[in-house]
Amino acid sequence: MKLISFFVSVFFGCPIAASISPPYGNQTAPCIFTGSSGFDLLTKRNTSCRDLILSDLLVPGGVTLNLDKLKLGSTVTFNGPIPKPKFFQVHKLVDSVIEGITIVNAPVHVFSINGCKNLTLKGVTIDNKAGDATQKEWDEGKGGRNTDAFDVGGSEDIKIERARDDCVVVNSGTNIIFRNGLCSGGHGLSIGSVGGRSDNTVQNVLFENSVIADSENGARIKTKHSTTGLVSNVTYRNVMLQNITKYGIVVDQSYSCQTRPNGVSITGFTLVNVTGTVLPTGTNIFVNCGDGSCKQLEWKGVDVKGGKKSSTCLRIPSGSWC
């Protein structure tokens, strides 16, 4: 299975007449490859160009777009109809494997996983460090935004192993495993936000044997206010936190509206050996539950320190603390 061709054909799948400009040789302007036959021209002649632009390029199914013979220092620009698309759409795959992929400086969400069953991703590196910014730069509109590595929705039996990335968001789905990962510079390992979508059920999720470093959050569950849904049987096991900036552990049932915890039920939230550090400006643990809507929380071996103790936690359920 050659999934690079799957991605490019979906994202740039707009067959038009092929064109290429300018002539090859001593390049004075970018080489532009477009259309349904632009792929053939590109694969035959990409070593002749230093600056390449791929615009509305259609890659045949079952074929890989191979650019590993470009000249040293070459640049490749992808132009498409959407300014900041989901970078790698993985939709409706069954019994599939995505392995050994490195992606650098994605413009927005990277892997959009939807409608899949029995999918494994392993050995994936997503490096968006170029989008890191200080708080001042962030306030000025600089830095990368919403560069979630893996957004999972409406899928079953998903495994993500040996990943290095800006981390995971599970919005809906069942039987999701993230294992042996390194998350750096993102929002942590997150459930949700859940609520207000066509599918608002998250069940049987396991995050284990992973490190979350230099990120805004560590372990996080967030559900939207004034909606319904279910978050059930979520486990974080053997997870180390390093230099978390905002919340080490956060359960927030009123995401986007702090005064109205909602009707989304959280049942079965287990933490086992979740340890590490939060920066002094951050908060170790924050819990904001609705009235009776957080149940069966079981935390063991949880030791998160370095940050502040929250004074605004609400309705802390048995088995957890703040």
Coordinates of C-alpha atoms in Angstrom, one line a residue:
M1 CA 0.0 0.0 0.0
K2 CA 1.6 3.3 -1.1
L3 CA -0.2 5.9 0.9
I4 CA 1.8 8.9 -0.3
S5 CA 0.0 8.6 -3.6
F6 CA -3.3 8.3 -1.7
F7 CA -2.7 11.6 0.0
V8 CA -1.5 13.6 -3.0
S9 CA -4.3 12.3 -5.3
V10 CA -6.9 13.3 -2.7
F11 CA -5.5 16.7 -2.0
F12 CA -4.5 17.6 -5.5
G13 CA -7.0 15.5 -7.3
C14 CA -8.2 18.0 -9.9
P15 CA -7.4 16.7 -13.4
I16 CA -6.8 19.5 -15.9
A17 CA -4.6 19.8 -18.9
A18 CA -0.9 19.3 -18.1
S19 CA 1.5 22.1 -18.3
I20 CA 5.1 22.8 -17.3
S21 CA 7.0 26.0 -17.2
P22 CA 9.7 27.2 -17.8
P23 CA 12.0 25.1 -20.0
Y24 CA 14.5 22.9 -18.2
G25 CA 18.2 23.7 -18.1
N26 CA 19.6 26.9 -16.6
Q27 CA 16.6 27.6 -14.4
T28 CA 15.7 31.3 -13.9
A29 CA 12.1 30.7 -12.6
P30 CA 10.3 27.9 -10.8
C31 CA 9.3 24.8 -12.7
I32 CA 5.5 24.5 -12.5
F33 CA 3.9 21.0 -12.8
T34 CA 0.1 20.8 -13.2
G35 CA -2.6 18.6 -14.4
S36 CA -3.2 14.9 -15.1
S37 CA 0.0 14.3 -17.0
G38 CA 2.1 16.7 -14.9
F39 CA 3.0 13.7 -12.8
D40 CA 4.8 12.0 -15.7
L41 CA 6.8 15.1 -16.5
L42 CA 7.7 15.5 -12.9
T43 CA 9.0 12.0 -12.3
K44 CA 11.1 12.1 -15.5
R45 CA 12.6 15.6 -15.1
N46 CA 12.6 16.7 -11.4
T47 CA 16.4 16.5 -11.2
S48 CA 16.6 19.4 -13.7
C49 CA 14.8 21.9 -11.5
R50 CA 15.9 23.7 -8.3
D51 CA 12.5 25.3 -7.5
L52 CA 9.4 23.2 -8.2
I53 CA 5.7 24.2 -7.9
L54 CA 3.1 21.4 -7.9
S55 CA -0.3 22.8 -8.6
D56 CA -3.5 20.7 -9.0
L57 CA -1.3 17.6 -9.6
L58 CA -3.1 14.3 -10.0
V59 CA -1.0 11.2 -8.9
P60 CA -2.3 7.9 -10.3
G61 CA -3.7 5.4 -7.7
G62 CA -1.1 2.8 -6.6
V63 CA 1.8 5.0 -7.6
T64 CA 4.2 6.9 -5.3
L65 CA 5.2 10.5 -5.9
N66 CA 9.0 10.1 -5.5
L67 CA 11.0 13.3 -5.0
D68 CA 14.1 11.7 -3.4
K69 CA 16.3 12.6 -6.5
L70 CA 16.0 16.3 -6.2
K71 CA 19.1 18.4 -6.3
L72 CA 20.5 19.4 -2.9
G73 CA 18.9 22.7 -1.8
S74 CA 15.8 22.3 -4.0
T75 CA 12.5 23.7 -2.8
V76 CA 9.0 22.2 -3.5
T77 CA 5.9 24.2 -3.1
F78 CA 2.4 22.5 -3.1
N79 CA -0.4 24.7 -4.4
G80 CA -4.0 23.6 -3.9
P81 CA -7.6 24.9 -3.7
I82 CA -7.6 25.1 0.1
P83 CA -5.2 27.6 1.9
K84 CA -4.6 25.4 5.0
P85 CA -6.0 21.9 4.3
K86 CA -5.9 18.9 6.6
F87 CA -2.4 17.9 5.4
F88 CA -2.8 14.1 5.2
Q89 CA -6.3 12.7 4.8
V90 CA -6.6 9.1 6.0
H91 CA -10.3 8.4 5.4
K92 CA -12.2 5.1 5.1
L93 CA -9.2 2.9 5.2
V94 CA -9.7 -0.7 6.4
D95 CA -7.0 -3.2 7.5
S96 CA -4.2 -0.8 6.6
V97 CA -0.7 0.3 7.8
I98 CA 1.0 3.7 7.4
E99 CA 4.7 3.4 8.4
G100 CA 8.0 5.3 8.3
I101 CA 6.8 8.8 7.3
T102 CA 8.4 12.1 8.3
I103 CA 6.5 15.4 7.9
V104 CA 8.1 18.8 8.6
N105 CA 6.4 22.1 9.1
A106 CA 2.8 21.1 8.3
P107 CA 0.5 24.2 7.9
V108 CA -2.3 22.9 10.1
H109 CA -3.7 19.6 11.3
V110 CA -1.6 16.8 9.9
F111 CA -3.3 13.4 9.9
S112 CA -7.1 13.5 9.7
I113 CA -8.2 9.9 10.5
N114 CA -11.8 9.4 9.9
G115 CA -14.1 6.5 9.1
C116 CA -11.2 4.0 9.4
K117 CA -11.2 0.5 10.9
N118 CA -8.1 -1.6 11.9
L119 CA -5.5 1.0 11.0
T120 CA -2.0 1.1 12.3
L121 CA 0.4 4.1 12.1
K122 CA 4.0 3.5 13.3
G123 CA 7.3 5.1 13.0
V124 CA 5.8 8.5 12.1
T125 CA 7.7 11.7 12.9
I126 CA 6.0 15.1 12.6
D127 CA 8.3 18.1 13.2
N128 CA 6.7 21.5 13.5
K129 CA 9.3 23.1 15.7
A130 CA 9.7 25.9 13.2
G131 CA 6.2 27.1 14.4
D132 CA 7.3 27.4 18.0
A133 CA 6.8 30.9 19.5
T134 CA 7.1 32.8 22.7
Q135 CA 3.9 34.0 24.4
K136 CA 4.7 37.5 23.0
E137 CA 5.1 36.2 19.5
W138 CA 1.9 34.2 19.9
D139 CA 0.0 37.3 20.9
E140 CA 1.3 39.0 17.8
G141 CA -0.1 36.3 15.6
K142 CA 3.1 34.5 15.0
G143 CA 3.9 30.8 15.3
G144 CA 2.1 27.7 14.2
R145 CA -1.5 27.1 15.2
N146 CA -3.7 24.0 15.4
T147 CA -1.0 21.7 14.1
D148 CA -2.5 18.6 15.7
A149 CA -0.6 15.6 14.6
F150 CA -3.4 13.0 14.7
D151 CA -7.1 13.9 14.8
V152 CA -9.1 10.8 15.2
G153 CA -12.9 10.7 14.5
G154 CA -15.5 8.1 13.7
S155 CA -13.0 5.2 13.6
E156 CA -12.4 1.8 15.3
D157 CA -9.4 -0.2 16.2
I158 CA -6.7 2.5 15.6
K159 CA -3.1 2.0 16.8
I160 CA -0.5 4.7 16.7
E161 CA 3.0 3.4 17.7
R162 CA 6.5 4.9 17.9
A163 CA 5.3 8.4 16.9
R164 CA 7.1 11.7 17.5
D165 CA 4.8 14.6 17.1
D166 CA 2.6 17.5 18.2
C167 CA 0.3 15.0 19.5
V168 CA -3.1 13.4 19.5
V169 CA -6.7 14.5 19.6
V170 CA -9.5 11.9 19.8
N171 CA -12.8 13.5 19.0
S172 CA -14.8 10.3 18.5
G173 CA -14.1 6.6 18.0
T174 CA -13.5 3.3 19.8
N175 CA -10.5 1.1 20.6
I176 CA -7.8 3.7 20.0
I177 CA -4.2 3.0 21.2
F178 CA -1.3 5.5 21.3
R179 CA 1.9 3.8 22.5
N180 CA 5.6 4.5 22.8
G181 CA 5.3 8.1 21.6
L182 CA 7.1 11.4 22.2
C183 CA 4.9 14.5 22.1
S184 CA 6.7 17.9 22.1
G185 CA 5.5 21.4 21.7
G186 CA 1.8 20.8 21.3
H187 CA -1.4 20.4 23.3
G188 CA -0.6 17.0 24.8
L189 CA -2.6 13.7 24.6
S190 CA -6.2 14.9 24.4
I191 CA -9.7 13.5 24.3
G192 CA -12.0 16.0 22.7
S193 CA -13.5 18.4 22.6
V194 CA -16.4 16.0 22.6
G195 CA -19.9 17.3 22.0
G196 CA -21.7 19.2 19.2
R197 CA -20.6 16.8 16.4
S198 CA -22.4 14.1 14.4
D199 CA -20.5 11.5 16.5
N200 CA -20.0 12.3 20.2
T201 CA -18.8 9.0 21.6
V202 CA -15.2 8.1 22.7
Q203 CA -14.7 4.7 24.1
N204 CA -11.8 2.4 25.0
V205 CA -8.8 4.7 24.5
L206 CA -5.3 3.9 25.8
F207 CA -2.3 6.2 26.0
E208 CA 0.8 4.4 27.3
N209 CA 4.6 4.4 27.6
S210 CA 4.9 7.9 26.3
V211 CA 6.5 11.3 27.1
I212 CA 4.8 14.7 26.8
A213 CA 7.5 17.4 26.8
D214 CA 7.4 21.2 26.5
S215 CA 3.7 21.1 25.7
E216 CA 0.7 23.2 26.8
N217 CA -1.1 20.2 28.5
G218 CA -0.3 16.7 29.5
A219 CA -3.3 14.5 29.9
R220 CA -6.5 16.3 28.9
I221 CA -10.2 15.5 28.5
K222 CA -12.4 18.4 27.3
T223 CA -16.1 18.3 26.6
K224 CA -18.3 21.1 25.2
H225 CA -21.0 22.8 27.3
S226 CA -24.7 22.4 26.6
T227 CA -24.2 19.2 24.5
T228 CA -24.5 15.5 25.0
G229 CA -22.1 12.6 24.4
L230 CA -20.1 9.9 26.1
V231 CA -16.4 9.5 27.1
S232 CA -15.9 6.0 28.5
N233 CA -12.9 3.9 29.5
V234 CA -10.0 6.2 28.9
T235 CA -6.6 5.2 30.4
Y236 CA -3.2 7.0 30.6
R237 CA -0.5 4.5 31.7
N238 CA 3.2 5.2 32.3
V239 CA 3.1 8.7 30.9
M240 CA 5.9 11.2 31.8
L241 CA 5.3 14.9 31.7
Q242 CA 8.2 17.4 31.2
N243 CA 7.9 21.2 31.5
I244 CA 4.2 21.4 30.9
T245 CA 3.2 25.1 30.5
K246 CA -0.6 25.2 31.3
Y247 CA -2.1 22.0 32.9
G248 CA -0.4 18.8 33.8
I249 CA -3.8 17.0 34.0
V250 CA -7.1 18.6 33.1
V251 CA -10.7 17.4 33.0
D252 CA -12.9 20.2 31.7
Q253 CA -16.6 19.6 31.1
S254 CA -17.4 23.1 30.2
Y255 CA -14.9 23.7 27.4
S256 CA -15.4 27.2 25.9
C257 CA -17.8 28.2 28.8
Q258 CA -16.3 27.8 32.2
T259 CA -19.6 28.4 34.1
R260 CA -21.8 25.8 32.5
P261 CA -20.6 22.2 32.8
N262 CA -22.5 20.1 30.4
G263 CA -24.3 16.8 29.9
V264 CA -21.5 14.8 28.3
S265 CA -20.8 11.9 30.6
I266 CA -17.2 10.9 31.5
T267 CA -17.2 7.3 32.9
G268 CA -14.0 5.5 33.6
F269 CA -11.0 7.8 33.5
T270 CA -7.9 5.9 34.8
L271 CA -4.4 7.3 35.4
V272 CA -1.6 4.9 36.3
N273 CA 1.9 6.2 36.9
V274 CA 1.4 9.6 35.3
T275 CA 4.3 11.7 36.7
G276 CA 6.4 14.7 35.9
T277 CA 6.7 18.5 36.0
V278 CA 4.7 21.6 35.3
L279 CA 6.3 25.0 35.0
P280 CA 5.8 27.4 38.0
T281 CA 3.4 29.5 35.9
G282 CA 1.2 26.4 35.1
T283 CA -1.3 24.4 37.1
N284 CA -0.6 20.8 38.2
I285 CA -4.2 19.5 38.0
F286 CA -7.5 21.1 37.1
V287 CA -10.9 19.4 37.4
N288 CA -14.2 21.0 36.3
C289 CA -17.0 18.4 36.3
G290 CA -20.8 18.7 35.9
D291 CA -23.2 17.6 38.5
G292 CA -22.8 13.8 38.6
S293 CA -21.4 13.6 35.1
C294 CA -17.9 12.4 36.0
K295 CA -17.8 8.9 37.4
Q296 CA -15.5 6.0 38.1
L297 CA -12.3 8.0 38.1
E298 CA -9.3 5.9 39.4
W299 CA -5.9 7.6 39.7
K300 CA -2.9 5.6 40.9
G301 CA 0.8 6.6 41.1
V302 CA 0.0 10.1 40.0
D303 CA 2.7 12.6 40.9
V304 CA 2.6 15.9 39.0
K305 CA 4.4 18.8 40.6
G306 CA 6.2 22.1 40.0
G307 CA 3.1 24.2 39.1
K308 CA 0.4 25.8 41.1
K309 CA -2.5 24.2 43.0
S310 CA -5.8 25.2 41.5
S311 CA -8.3 27.0 43.6
T312 CA -11.1 26.8 41.1
C313 CA -11.8 23.1 40.7
L314 CA -15.5 22.1 40.7
R315 CA -17.2 18.9 41.7
I316 CA -14.1 16.7 42.1
P317 CA -15.3 13.1 41.8
S318 CA -14.1 10.3 44.0
G319 CA -10.9 8.7 43.0
S320 CA -9.3 11.9 41.7
W321 CA -8.1 15.1 43.3
C322 CA -7.1 18.7 42.4

